[in-house]
Amino acid sequence: MNPAVDNEFQQWLSQINQVCGNFTGRLLTERYTGVLDTHFAKGLKLSTVTTSGVNLSRTWQEVKGSDDAWFYTVFQLSGQAIMEQDERQVQIGAGDITLLDASRPCFALLAGVF
């Protein structure tokens, strides 16, 4: 893996961890996309994660290191992703919405279009 790409990915993953809670991540390709935008509206935090070519996951280790008594609401705006939690897996596409319990491990394959 290109060290410059890996460094850029690690910086992006660090931003994800600061804003969204603890995650581990793995690059799937050097041609990944990683952008994070955060907005606040009347006490509601909205983080828009634009990404492809990565795996993001929360293992029990990441969950234990967090105080995450909430849900992640995933709005898939374009492309496709695979979300997994509690041995349940779903492929979502543009226009789909899913919830992930932040207090439990989860896995997201954000590879773009399958």
mmCIF file with all atom_site columns, C-alpha atoms in Angstrom:
data_model
loop_
_atom_site.group_PDB
_atom_site.id
_atom_site.type_symbol
_atom_site.label_atom_id
_atom_site.label_alt_id
_atom_site.label_comp_id
_atom_site.label_asym_id
_atom_site.label_entity_id
_atom_site.label_seq_id
_atom_site.pdbx_PDB_ins_code
_atom_site.Cartn_x
_atom_site.Cartn_y
_atom_site.Cartn_z
_atom_site.occupancy
_atom_site.B_iso_or_equiv
_atom_site.pdbx_formal_charge
_atom_site.auth_seq_id
_atom_site.auth_comp_id
_atom_site.auth_asym_id
_atom_site.auth_atom_id
_atom_site.pdbx_PDB_model_num
ATOM 1   C CA . MET A 1 1   ? 0.000   0.000   0.000  1.00 0.00 ? 1   MET A CA 1
ATOM 2   C CA . ASN A 1 2   ? 1.226   3.473   -0.840 1.00 0.00 ? 2   ASN A CA 1
ATOM 3   C CA . PRO A 1 3   ? 2.452   5.116   2.425  1.00 0.00 ? 3   PRO A CA 1
ATOM 4   C CA . ALA A 1 4   ? 0.950   8.495   1.454  1.00 0.00 ? 4   ALA A CA 1
ATOM 5   C CA . VAL A 1 5   ? -2.472  6.920   0.831  1.00 0.00 ? 5   VAL A CA 1
ATOM 6   C CA . ASP A 1 6   ? -2.251  4.961   4.086  1.00 0.00 ? 6   ASP A CA 1
ATOM 7   C CA . ASN A 1 7   ? -1.348  8.140   6.002  1.00 0.00 ? 7   ASN A CA 1
ATOM 8   C CA . GLU A 1 8   ? -4.307  9.999   4.452  1.00 0.00 ? 8   GLU A CA 1
ATOM 9   C CA . PHE A 1 9   ? -6.607  7.096   5.361  1.00 0.00 ? 9   PHE A CA 1
ATOM 10  C CA . GLN A 1 10  ? -5.342  7.021   8.960  1.00 0.00 ? 10  GLN A CA 1
ATOM 11  C CA . GLN A 1 11  ? -6.013  10.761  9.300  1.00 0.00 ? 11  GLN A CA 1
ATOM 12  C CA . TRP A 1 12  ? -9.549  10.281  7.972  1.00 0.00 ? 12  TRP A CA 1
ATOM 13  C CA . LEU A 1 13  ? -10.129 7.313   10.326 1.00 0.00 ? 13  LEU A CA 1
ATOM 14  C CA . SER A 1 14  ? -8.917  9.458   13.239 1.00 0.00 ? 14  SER A CA 1
ATOM 15  C CA . GLN A 1 15  ? -11.543 12.072  12.318 1.00 0.00 ? 15  GLN A CA 1
ATOM 16  C CA . ILE A 1 16  ? -14.215 9.358   12.200 1.00 0.00 ? 16  ILE A CA 1
ATOM 17  C CA . ASN A 1 17  ? -13.176 8.190   15.679 1.00 0.00 ? 17  ASN A CA 1
ATOM 18  C CA . GLN A 1 18  ? -13.317 11.722  17.097 1.00 0.00 ? 18  GLN A CA 1
ATOM 19  C CA . VAL A 1 19  ? -16.730 12.528  15.630 1.00 0.00 ? 19  VAL A CA 1
ATOM 20  C CA . CYS A 1 20  ? -18.574 9.195   15.373 1.00 0.00 ? 20  CYS A CA 1
ATOM 21  C CA . GLY A 1 21  ? -17.034 7.028   18.102 1.00 0.00 ? 21  GLY A CA 1
ATOM 22  C CA . ASN A 1 22  ? -14.379 4.335   18.007 1.00 0.00 ? 22  ASN A CA 1
ATOM 23  C CA . PHE A 1 23  ? -14.000 2.357   14.782 1.00 0.00 ? 23  PHE A CA 1
ATOM 24  C CA . THR A 1 24  ? -11.290 0.273   13.203 1.00 0.00 ? 24  THR A CA 1
ATOM 25  C CA . GLY A 1 25  ? -10.806 0.480   9.481  1.00 0.00 ? 25  GLY A CA 1
ATOM 26  C CA . ARG A 1 26  ? -9.041  -1.166  6.598  1.00 0.00 ? 26  ARG A CA 1
ATOM 27  C CA . LEU A 1 27  ? -8.327  0.116   3.130  1.00 0.00 ? 27  LEU A CA 1
ATOM 28  C CA . LEU A 1 28  ? -9.579  -2.112  0.325  1.00 0.00 ? 28  LEU A CA 1
ATOM 29  C CA . THR A 1 29  ? -7.904  -0.154  -2.450 1.00 0.00 ? 29  THR A CA 1
ATOM 30  C CA . GLU A 1 30  ? -5.564  2.780   -2.901 1.00 0.00 ? 30  GLU A CA 1
ATOM 31  C CA . ARG A 1 31  ? -8.374  4.490   -4.803 1.00 0.00 ? 31  ARG A CA 1
ATOM 32  C CA . TYR A 1 32  ? -10.549 5.031   -1.755 1.00 0.00 ? 32  TYR A CA 1
ATOM 33  C CA . THR A 1 33  ? -12.675 8.058   -0.922 1.00 0.00 ? 33  THR A CA 1
ATOM 34  C CA . GLY A 1 34  ? -12.910 9.455   2.598  1.00 0.00 ? 34  GLY A CA 1
ATOM 35  C CA . VAL A 1 35  ? -14.709 12.693  3.503  1.00 0.00 ? 35  VAL A CA 1
ATOM 36  C CA . LEU A 1 36  ? -16.380 13.640  6.800  1.00 0.00 ? 36  LEU A CA 1
ATOM 37  C CA . ASP A 1 37  ? -18.680 16.635  7.280  1.00 0.00 ? 37  ASP A CA 1
ATOM 38  C CA . THR A 1 38  ? -20.434 17.393  10.580 1.00 0.00 ? 38  THR A CA 1
ATOM 39  C CA . HIS A 1 39  ? -23.322 19.766  11.202 1.00 0.00 ? 39  HIS A CA 1
ATOM 40  C CA . PHE A 1 40  ? -25.511 20.536  14.215 1.00 0.00 ? 40  PHE A CA 1
ATOM 41  C CA . ALA A 1 41  ? -29.223 21.352  14.088 1.00 0.00 ? 41  ALA A CA 1
ATOM 42  C CA . LYS A 1 42  ? -31.091 22.045  17.354 1.00 0.00 ? 42  LYS A CA 1
ATOM 43  C CA . GLY A 1 43  ? -29.065 19.564  19.395 1.00 0.00 ? 43  GLY A CA 1
ATOM 44  C CA . LEU A 1 44  ? -28.917 16.915  16.686 1.00 0.00 ? 44  LEU A CA 1
ATOM 45  C CA . LYS A 1 45  ? -25.501 16.023  15.345 1.00 0.00 ? 45  LYS A CA 1
ATOM 46  C CA . LEU A 1 46  ? -25.472 15.056  11.691 1.00 0.00 ? 46  LEU A CA 1
ATOM 47  C CA . SER A 1 47  ? -22.277 13.549  10.321 1.00 0.00 ? 47  SER A CA 1
ATOM 48  C CA . THR A 1 48  ? -22.089 12.876  6.619  1.00 0.00 ? 48  THR A CA 1
ATOM 49  C CA . VAL A 1 49  ? -19.530 10.202  5.809  1.00 0.00 ? 49  VAL A CA 1
ATOM 50  C CA . THR A 1 50  ? -18.688 9.917   2.129  1.00 0.00 ? 50  THR A CA 1
ATOM 51  C CA . THR A 1 51  ? -16.505 6.898   1.526  1.00 0.00 ? 51  THR A CA 1
ATOM 52  C CA . SER A 1 52  ? -15.742 3.966   -0.715 1.00 0.00 ? 52  SER A CA 1
ATOM 53  C CA . GLY A 1 53  ? -13.038 1.341   -0.773 1.00 0.00 ? 53  GLY A CA 1
ATOM 54  C CA . VAL A 1 54  ? -12.929 0.775   2.999  1.00 0.00 ? 54  VAL A CA 1
ATOM 55  C CA . ASN A 1 55  ? -14.152 -1.542  5.725  1.00 0.00 ? 55  ASN A CA 1
ATOM 56  C CA . LEU A 1 56  ? -15.242 0.092   8.966  1.00 0.00 ? 56  LEU A CA 1
ATOM 57  C CA . SER A 1 57  ? -16.040 -1.945  12.047 1.00 0.00 ? 57  SER A CA 1
ATOM 58  C CA . ARG A 1 58  ? -16.656 -1.713  15.762 1.00 0.00 ? 58  ARG A CA 1
ATOM 59  C CA . THR A 1 59  ? -15.525 -4.766  17.696 1.00 0.00 ? 59  THR A CA 1
ATOM 60  C CA . TRP A 1 60  ? -16.280 -5.312  21.377 1.00 0.00 ? 60  TRP A CA 1
ATOM 61  C CA . GLN A 1 61  ? -12.950 -3.607  22.058 1.00 0.00 ? 61  GLN A CA 1
ATOM 62  C CA . GLU A 1 62  ? -14.100 -0.359  20.391 1.00 0.00 ? 62  GLU A CA 1
ATOM 63  C CA . VAL A 1 63  ? -17.556 -0.600  21.980 1.00 0.00 ? 63  VAL A CA 1
ATOM 64  C CA . LYS A 1 64  ? -16.087 -1.071  25.490 1.00 0.00 ? 64  LYS A CA 1
ATOM 65  C CA . GLY A 1 65  ? -13.963 2.049   25.037 1.00 0.00 ? 65  GLY A CA 1
ATOM 66  C CA . SER A 1 66  ? -17.031 4.193   24.318 1.00 0.00 ? 66  SER A CA 1
ATOM 67  C CA . ASP A 1 67  ? -20.144 5.438   26.061 1.00 0.00 ? 67  ASP A CA 1
ATOM 68  C CA . ASP A 1 68  ? -22.415 4.925   23.083 1.00 0.00 ? 68  ASP A CA 1
ATOM 69  C CA . ALA A 1 69  ? -26.043 4.666   24.154 1.00 0.00 ? 69  ALA A CA 1
ATOM 70  C CA . TRP A 1 70  ? -27.441 5.653   20.768 1.00 0.00 ? 70  TRP A CA 1
ATOM 71  C CA . PHE A 1 71  ? -28.018 4.444   17.252 1.00 0.00 ? 71  PHE A CA 1
ATOM 72  C CA . TYR A 1 72  ? -26.321 5.267   13.994 1.00 0.00 ? 72  TYR A CA 1
ATOM 73  C CA . THR A 1 73  ? -28.858 6.047   11.293 1.00 0.00 ? 73  THR A CA 1
ATOM 74  C CA . VAL A 1 74  ? -27.358 5.198   7.929  1.00 0.00 ? 74  VAL A CA 1
ATOM 75  C CA . PHE A 1 75  ? -28.846 6.941   4.887  1.00 0.00 ? 75  PHE A CA 1
ATOM 76  C CA . GLN A 1 76  ? -27.319 5.401   1.777  1.00 0.00 ? 76  GLN A CA 1
ATOM 77  C CA . LEU A 1 77  ? -27.301 8.280   -0.703 1.00 0.00 ? 77  LEU A CA 1
ATOM 78  C CA . SER A 1 78  ? -25.549 6.546   -3.604 1.00 0.00 ? 78  SER A CA 1
ATOM 79  C CA . GLY A 1 79  ? -23.721 3.328   -4.401 1.00 0.00 ? 79  GLY A CA 1
ATOM 80  C CA . GLN A 1 80  ? -24.124 0.273   -2.213 1.00 0.00 ? 80  GLN A CA 1
ATOM 81  C CA . ALA A 1 81  ? -22.865 -0.976  1.134  1.00 0.00 ? 81  ALA A CA 1
ATOM 82  C CA . ILE A 1 82  ? -23.106 -4.098  3.250  1.00 0.00 ? 82  ILE A CA 1
ATOM 83  C CA . MET A 1 83  ? -23.982 -3.594  6.911  1.00 0.00 ? 83  MET A CA 1
ATOM 84  C CA . GLU A 1 84  ? -23.719 -6.354  9.492  1.00 0.00 ? 84  GLU A CA 1
ATOM 85  C CA . GLN A 1 85  ? -24.709 -6.506  13.152 1.00 0.00 ? 85  GLN A CA 1
ATOM 86  C CA . ASP A 1 86  ? -25.623 -9.408  15.438 1.00 0.00 ? 86  ASP A CA 1
ATOM 87  C CA . GLU A 1 87  ? -25.014 -11.937 12.646 1.00 0.00 ? 87  GLU A CA 1
ATOM 88  C CA . ARG A 1 88  ? -27.558 -10.139 10.438 1.00 0.00 ? 88  ARG A CA 1
ATOM 89  C CA . GLN A 1 89  ? -26.381 -8.748  7.158  1.00 0.00 ? 89  GLN A CA 1
ATOM 90  C CA . VAL A 1 90  ? -28.083 -6.438  4.688  1.00 0.00 ? 90  VAL A CA 1
ATOM 91  C CA . GLN A 1 91  ? -27.004 -4.911  1.408  1.00 0.00 ? 91  GLN A CA 1
ATOM 92  C CA . ILE A 1 92  ? -28.269 -1.354  1.094  1.00 0.00 ? 92  ILE A CA 1
ATOM 93  C CA . GLY A 1 93  ? -28.443 0.853   -1.957 1.00 0.00 ? 93  GLY A CA 1
ATOM 94  C CA . ALA A 1 94  ? -29.291 4.432   -2.826 1.00 0.00 ? 94  ALA A CA 1
ATOM 95  C CA . GLY A 1 95  ? -32.382 5.564   -0.918 1.00 0.00 ? 95  GLY A CA 1
ATOM 96  C CA . ASP A 1 96  ? -32.160 2.865   1.786  1.00 0.00 ? 96  ASP A CA 1
ATOM 97  C CA . ILE A 1 97  ? -32.031 3.606   5.509  1.00 0.00 ? 97  ILE A CA 1
ATOM 98  C CA . THR A 1 98  ? -30.798 1.311   8.279  1.00 0.00 ? 98  THR A CA 1
ATOM 99  C CA . LEU A 1 99  ? -30.103 1.611   12.010 1.00 0.00 ? 99  LEU A CA 1
ATOM 100 C CA . LEU A 1 100 ? -27.026 0.312   13.803 1.00 0.00 ? 100 LEU A CA 1
ATOM 101 C CA . ASP A 1 101 ? -26.921 -0.005  17.599 1.00 0.00 ? 101 ASP A CA 1
ATOM 102 C CA . ALA A 1 102 ? -23.755 1.836   18.701 1.00 0.00 ? 102 ALA A CA 1
ATOM 103 C CA . SER A 1 103 ? -23.558 -0.293  21.873 1.00 0.00 ? 103 SER A CA 1
ATOM 104 C CA . ARG A 1 104 ? -22.975 -3.482  19.842 1.00 0.00 ? 104 ARG A CA 1
ATOM 105 C CA . PRO A 1 105 ? -20.265 -4.517  17.383 1.00 0.00 ? 105 PRO A CA 1
ATOM 106 C CA . CYS A 1 106 ? -20.950 -3.845  13.718 1.00 0.00 ? 106 CYS A CA 1
ATOM 107 C CA . PHE A 1 107 ? -19.258 -4.108  10.349 1.00 0.00 ? 107 PHE A CA 1
ATOM 108 C CA . ALA A 1 108 ? -19.640 -1.996  7.221  1.00 0.00 ? 108 ALA A CA 1
ATOM 109 C CA . LEU A 1 109 ? -18.240 -2.841  3.800  1.00 0.00 ? 109 LEU A CA 1
ATOM 110 C CA . LEU A 1 110 ? -18.159 0.462   1.957  1.00 0.00 ? 110 LEU A CA 1
ATOM 111 C CA . ALA A 1 111 ? -16.715 -0.559  -1.341 1.00 0.00 ? 111 ALA A CA 1
ATOM 112 C CA . GLY A 1 112 ? -18.884 1.517   -3.671 1.00 0.00 ? 112 GLY A CA 1
ATOM 113 C CA . VAL A 1 113 ? -20.926 -0.249  -6.323 1.00 0.00 ? 113 VAL A CA 1
ATOM 114 C CA . PHE A 1 114 ? -21.027 -4.070  -6.148 1.00 0.00 ? 114 PHE A CA 1
#
